[in-house]
Every structure is written in structure tokens, then in C-alpha cells.
Amino acid sequence: AQTVTQSQPEMSVQEAETVTLSCTYDTSENNYYLFWYKQPPSRQMILVIRQEAYKQQNATENRFSVNFQKAAKSFSLKISDSQLGDTAMYFCAFIASGSRLTFGEGTQLTVNP
Amino acid sequence: GAGVSQSPSNKVTEKGKDVELRCDPISGHTALYWYRQSLGQGLEFLIYFQGNSAPDKSGLPSDRFSAERTGGSVSTLTIQRTQQEDSAVYLCASSLRAGAYTGELFFGEGSRLTVL
């Protein structure tokens, strides 16, 4: 079974600074996909960024980037130039050959003005 | 509609009553997922549909929970004889198809269920 672990229940950052959210996972699969989803207070989950395991290059989407370490089974999210609108719960998620997207416990990020 | 639509947005019920939660996925999306999110917790997988069939319903917590999907579109999650521990936000998501290459799931805003 796959598991996803987010060891930081809460984090805070000052506006315009950089913050990194951690995620580790456990799997015996070789091909899989990893995701970071954002859940603002409105409750609607929004995809932030995705990474294919077979790609060595780290994914980047504007201010969001990942540090994917396949051997260490680590998948951290870096948010640069943090904005107040980045305040949300962030979930790391994993999917392999099955169709069940497995989520971590989430990290509540607060961006302070 | 343009996104995944869920109803009701909020539901308060008494212990022992039955409830139905509805999900209307994005048009053309063949895969549909139900997750449960308890207060301050991550997302717990319940069931997913590919078309009208449910290849994986292993996440349903008990036989009081059931789900169906008709016409490859709308899905209904039914909870019979509700218990207080059923209180949670029930999230629905859809994607073009199921599988490891699914990529992005599109989520609704959830149905918040409170069992008194």
C-alpha cells in the first residue's frame, strides 16, 4: 500500500518570502505521479503542480516549484514570493498503477502581511 | 456546468436518518471519485467510478454507505442510519478517465454533513 506523509501540520511565512513544505511517500512502484493540491477556506481543492516520477527535471509553475528526490521518496513544494492568497491547506498526493489518489494529512500554510 | 457541482452544500441531520449527497461532474469526465474529509484531517478515499461501474469501493467505511452513478454522469452517495462519526465534508472529484495517467482531478466544493 502507498502512504503519503506530511510532517508539518502548520507553517507560516511572511509575505514575499519563500517557504518549503515537506512530503515523503512510500511505494514499491517505479512509475507514478505526485501532486500538490491547495485547499483554501472555500474548500475547493485546486491542483498546484504535478510531477511524473520518470522525469528527472523538477516541475515548476510560476512561483511554485518542487524538489523531487526519487531515491529518498521525497517531494517538497517551494513557494517563492509568498502572497496572502497562498494561505490555504496544502495536500501532497500520490497515484500509481491503481486509480486511487492517496493524500497526505495536509499542511496549513499561513502567509502573514 | 463548468465545474463539479455538489449538493447540498450543507446538511444537518439527526442521528439515525438517511442522507443523500449528490455530485454532478464536469461534462465528458468518465471518472468520478468520492472522498471524505473529517475536521482537520486529510482526504479519505471512499469510492471511484469509471463510467457507471465502481472498480474500487474498498474505502466505504461500512455497509451503511453506498453510491451509484447513472448515465455516466451524476452520482449519489447515500448514508443510511447516520451516526455522529459520519460528520465530515464529503468531496467529489472528476477526471477525464481513471488511471495513473489521470493527472488532474477537478473537485467540487464539498457537502458538509453534520449529524446531531
Tab-separated table of N, CA, C and O in Angstrom, chain A residues 31-33 35 37 39 42-47 50 54 89 91 95-106, chain B residues 9-10 33 35 37 41-43 45 48 56 58-59 89 91 98-101 103-105 107-112:
chain	number	residue	atom	x	y	z
A	31	ASN	N	6.766	3.592	-11.518
A	31	ASN	CA	6.125	4.653	-12.290
A	31	ASN	C	4.922	5.189	-11.524
A	31	ASN	O	4.026	4.423	-11.169
A	32	TYR	N	4.934	6.469	-11.292
A	32	TYR	CA	3.838	7.070	-10.531
A	32	TYR	C	3.841	8.579	-10.745
A	32	TYR	O	4.719	9.121	-11.411
A	33	TYR	N	2.825	9.206	-10.218
A	33	TYR	CA	2.683	10.651	-10.331
A	33	TYR	C	2.508	11.235	-8.932
A	33	TYR	O	1.881	10.627	-8.062
A	35	PHE	N	1.541	14.962	-6.757
A	35	PHE	CA	0.815	16.212	-6.910
A	35	PHE	C	0.863	17.024	-5.620
A	35	PHE	O	0.979	16.468	-4.530
A	37	TYR	N	-1.865	19.732	-4.030
A	37	TYR	CA	-3.160	20.390	-4.147
A	37	TYR	C	-3.263	21.439	-3.050
A	37	TYR	O	-2.729	21.288	-1.956
A	39	GLN	N	-6.061	23.764	-0.800
A	39	GLN	CA	-7.453	23.877	-0.389
A	39	GLN	C	-7.636	25.150	0.428
A	39	GLN	O	-7.344	25.188	1.614
A	42	SER	N	-12.514	28.146	1.014
A	42	SER	CA	-13.716	27.822	0.234
A	42	SER	C	-13.935	26.321	0.098
A	42	SER	O	-14.985	25.884	-0.364
A	43	ARG	N	-12.955	25.523	0.506
A	43	ARG	CA	-12.999	24.046	0.497
A	43	ARG	C	-12.665	23.410	-0.855
A	43	ARG	O	-12.419	22.215	-0.906
A	44	GLN	N	-12.659	24.195	-1.930
A	44	GLN	CA	-12.429	23.564	-3.227
A	44	GLN	C	-10.957	23.291	-3.461
A	44	GLN	O	-10.128	24.195	-3.433
A	45	MET	N	-10.630	22.050	-3.703
A	45	MET	CA	-9.247	21.630	-3.938
A	45	MET	C	-8.817	22.064	-5.336
A	45	MET	O	-9.539	21.864	-6.312
A	46	ILE	N	-7.619	22.620	-5.409
A	46	ILE	CA	-7.093	23.114	-6.682
A	46	ILE	C	-5.703	22.528	-6.889
A	46	ILE	O	-4.872	22.553	-5.985
A	47	LEU	N	-5.460	22.004	-8.086
A	47	LEU	CA	-4.139	21.455	-8.387
A	47	LEU	C	-3.124	22.587	-8.501
A	47	LEU	O	-3.339	23.555	-9.219
A	50	ARG	N	2.246	19.206	-10.591
A	50	ARG	CA	2.355	17.751	-10.676
A	50	ARG	C	3.751	17.377	-11.159
A	50	ARG	O	4.420	18.162	-11.822
A	54	TYR	N	9.044	9.508	-13.747
A	54	TYR	CA	10.072	9.157	-14.721
A	54	TYR	C	10.836	10.372	-15.232
A	54	TYR	O	11.829	10.244	-15.939
A	89	MET	N	-4.712	25.205	3.033
A	89	MET	CA	-4.201	23.879	3.389
A	89	MET	C	-3.599	23.285	2.124
A	89	MET	O	-4.225	23.333	1.058
A	91	PHE	N	-2.039	19.867	0.314
A	91	PHE	CA	-2.008	18.412	0.380
A	91	PHE	C	-1.072	17.858	-0.686
A	91	PHE	O	-1.154	18.222	-1.857
A	95	ILE	N	-0.293	8.902	-6.954
A	95	ILE	CA	-1.067	7.883	-7.656
A	95	ILE	C	-0.115	7.018	-8.462
A	95	ILE	O	0.793	7.520	-9.100
A	96	ALA	N	-0.344	5.698	-8.401
A	96	ALA	CA	0.474	4.761	-9.171
A	96	ALA	C	-0.424	4.006	-10.131
A	96	ALA	O	-1.271	4.590	-10.791
A	97	SER	N	-0.270	2.700	-10.207
A	97	SER	CA	-0.971	1.944	-11.225
A	97	SER	C	-2.468	1.857	-10.956
A	97	SER	O	-3.250	1.689	-11.870
A	98	GLY	N	-2.863	1.960	-9.712
A	98	GLY	CA	-4.281	1.965	-9.402
A	98	GLY	C	-4.892	3.314	-9.677
A	98	GLY	O	-4.233	4.218	-10.141
A	99	SER	N	-6.134	3.450	-9.377
A	99	SER	CA	-6.804	4.709	-9.657
A	99	SER	C	-7.175	5.457	-8.395
A	99	SER	O	-8.021	6.334	-8.407
A	100	ARG	N	-6.539	5.104	-7.293
A	100	ARG	CA	-6.834	5.760	-6.042
A	100	ARG	C	-5.752	6.794	-5.771
A	100	ARG	O	-4.589	6.460	-5.604
A	101	LEU	N	-6.151	8.047	-5.753
A	101	LEU	CA	-5.230	9.137	-5.415
A	101	LEU	C	-5.138	9.193	-3.903
A	101	LEU	O	-6.148	9.393	-3.232
A	102	THR	N	-3.938	8.982	-3.367
A	102	THR	CA	-3.733	8.948	-1.917
A	102	THR	C	-3.169	10.281	-1.456
A	102	THR	O	-2.172	10.761	-1.996
A	103	PHE	N	-3.797	10.865	-0.435
A	103	PHE	CA	-3.407	12.182	0.059
A	103	PHE	C	-2.674	12.078	1.393
A	103	PHE	O	-2.914	11.166	2.188
A	104	GLY	N	-1.796	13.037	1.629
A	104	GLY	CA	-1.201	13.208	2.942
A	104	GLY	C	-2.177	13.907	3.877
A	104	GLY	O	-3.301	14.246	3.492
A	105	GLU	N	-1.726	14.170	5.103
A	105	GLU	CA	-2.606	14.748	6.118
A	105	GLU	C	-2.793	16.250	5.936
A	105	GLU	O	-3.678	16.841	6.544
A	106	GLY	N	-1.953	16.870	5.153
A	106	GLY	CA	-2.080	18.293	4.889
A	106	GLY	C	-1.193	19.157	5.756
A	106	GLY	O	-0.831	18.786	6.882
B	9	SER	N	-24.866	21.898	-0.123
B	9	SER	CA	-23.609	22.443	0.362
B	9	SER	C	-23.421	22.127	1.840
B	9	SER	O	-22.320	21.822	2.293
B	10	ASN	N	-24.520	22.207	2.564
B	10	ASN	CA	-24.514	21.883	3.987
B	10	ASN	C	-25.757	21.083	4.317
B	10	ASN	O	-26.838	21.371	3.800
B	33	TYR	N	-14.946	10.420	-8.345
B	33	TYR	CA	-14.390	9.965	-7.071
B	33	TYR	C	-15.151	10.605	-5.910
B	33	TYR	O	-15.550	11.763	-5.986
B	35	TYR	N	-14.488	11.361	-1.786
B	35	TYR	CA	-13.559	11.387	-0.658
B	35	TYR	C	-14.291	11.964	0.545
B	35	TYR	O	-15.245	12.729	0.405
B	37	GLN	N	-13.544	14.091	4.189
B	37	GLN	CA	-12.562	14.885	4.923
B	37	GLN	C	-13.142	15.257	6.275
B	37	GLN	O	-14.046	16.090	6.360
B	41	GLN	N	-8.444	16.859	9.118
B	41	GLN	CA	-7.803	15.639	8.613
B	41	GLN	C	-7.560	15.720	7.117
B	41	GLN	O	-8.037	16.628	6.437
B	42	GLY	N	-6.818	14.736	6.619
B	42	GLY	CA	-6.614	14.616	5.182
B	42	GLY	C	-7.833	14.026	4.510
B	42	GLY	O	-8.905	13.902	5.112
B	43	LEU	N	-7.672	13.665	3.269
B	43	LEU	CA	-8.787	13.127	2.497
B	43	LEU	C	-8.766	11.601	2.535
B	43	LEU	O	-7.760	10.980	2.219
B	45	PHE	N	-10.222	8.254	0.942
B	45	PHE	CA	-10.863	7.734	-0.264
B	45	PHE	C	-12.065	6.871	0.110
B	45	PHE	O	-11.992	6.034	1.022
B	48	TYR	N	-14.563	5.069	-6.275
B	48	TYR	CA	-14.484	5.764	-7.545
B	48	TYR	C	-15.260	4.993	-8.607
B	48	TYR	O	-15.435	3.770	-8.509
B	56	ASP	N	-13.476	0.173	-7.611
B	56	ASP	CA	-12.866	0.200	-6.273
B	56	ASP	C	-13.816	0.906	-5.318
B	56	ASP	O	-13.979	2.120	-5.380
B	58	SER	N	-13.548	-0.024	-2.005
B	58	SER	CA	-12.968	-0.546	-0.772
B	58	SER	C	-12.893	0.487	0.343
B	58	SER	O	-12.719	0.134	1.504
B	59	GLY	N	-13.020	1.769	-0.002
B	59	GLY	CA	-12.926	2.794	1.017
B	59	GLY	C	-14.214	3.082	1.747
B	59	GLY	O	-14.216	3.819	2.745
B	89	VAL	N	-16.854	16.584	5.754
B	89	VAL	CA	-17.093	17.154	4.425
B	89	VAL	C	-16.880	16.041	3.407
B	89	VAL	O	-15.845	15.368	3.423
B	91	LEU	N	-16.289	15.180	-0.339
B	91	LEU	CA	-15.798	15.822	-1.556
B	91	LEU	C	-15.945	14.886	-2.742
B	91	LEU	O	-15.651	13.690	-2.649
B	98	ALA	N	-10.046	7.355	-15.433
B	98	ALA	CA	-9.327	6.876	-14.261
B	98	ALA	C	-7.988	6.285	-14.700
B	98	ALA	O	-7.796	5.938	-15.852
B	99	GLY	N	-7.074	6.150	-13.735
B	99	GLY	CA	-5.801	5.534	-14.045
B	99	GLY	C	-4.631	6.385	-13.612
B	99	GLY	O	-4.798	7.521	-13.208
B	100	ALA	N	-3.470	5.813	-13.703
B	100	ALA	CA	-2.278	6.504	-13.225
B	100	ALA	C	-1.979	7.740	-14.040
B	100	ALA	O	-1.298	8.644	-13.585
B	101	TYR	N	-2.480	7.815	-15.244
B	101	TYR	CA	-2.217	8.971	-16.097
B	101	TYR	C	-3.333	9.994	-16.015
B	101	TYR	O	-3.450	10.874	-16.844
B	103	GLY	N	-3.759	12.397	-14.031
B	103	GLY	CA	-3.335	13.768	-13.844
B	103	GLY	C	-4.279	14.495	-12.933
B	103	GLY	O	-4.535	14.069	-11.822
B	104	GLU	N	-4.864	15.555	-13.402
B	104	GLU	CA	-5.616	16.444	-12.543
B	104	GLU	C	-7.013	15.937	-12.240
B	104	GLU	O	-7.763	15.552	-13.137
B	105	LEU	N	-7.358	15.949	-10.967
B	105	LEU	CA	-8.728	15.748	-10.533
B	105	LEU	C	-9.341	17.117	-10.301
B	105	LEU	O	-8.708	18.008	-9.742
B	107	PHE	N	-12.195	19.080	-8.368
B	107	PHE	CA	-13.007	18.874	-7.171
B	107	PHE	C	-14.182	19.836	-7.112
B	107	PHE	O	-14.102	20.983	-7.572
B	108	GLY	N	-15.265	19.367	-6.474
B	108	GLY	CA	-16.346	20.255	-6.101
B	108	GLY	C	-16.031	20.914	-4.769
B	108	GLY	O	-14.968	20.683	-4.188
B	109	GLU	N	-16.951	21.714	-4.289
B	109	GLU	CA	-16.731	22.426	-3.032
B	109	GLU	C	-17.145	21.608	-1.820
B	109	GLU	O	-16.970	22.041	-0.692
B	110	GLY	N	-17.682	20.434	-2.051
B	110	GLY	CA	-17.980	19.547	-0.954
B	110	GLY	C	-19.357	19.747	-0.354
B	110	GLY	O	-19.986	20.794	-0.502
B	111	SER	N	-19.809	18.714	0.314
B	111	SER	CA	-21.043	18.765	1.100
B	111	SER	C	-20.669	18.544	2.561
B	111	SER	O	-20.098	17.504	2.904
B	112	ARG	N	-20.958	19.536	3.392
B	112	ARG	CA	-20.648	19.403	4.816
B	112	ARG	C	-21.827	18.752	5.510
B	112	ARG	O	-22.931	19.306	5.513
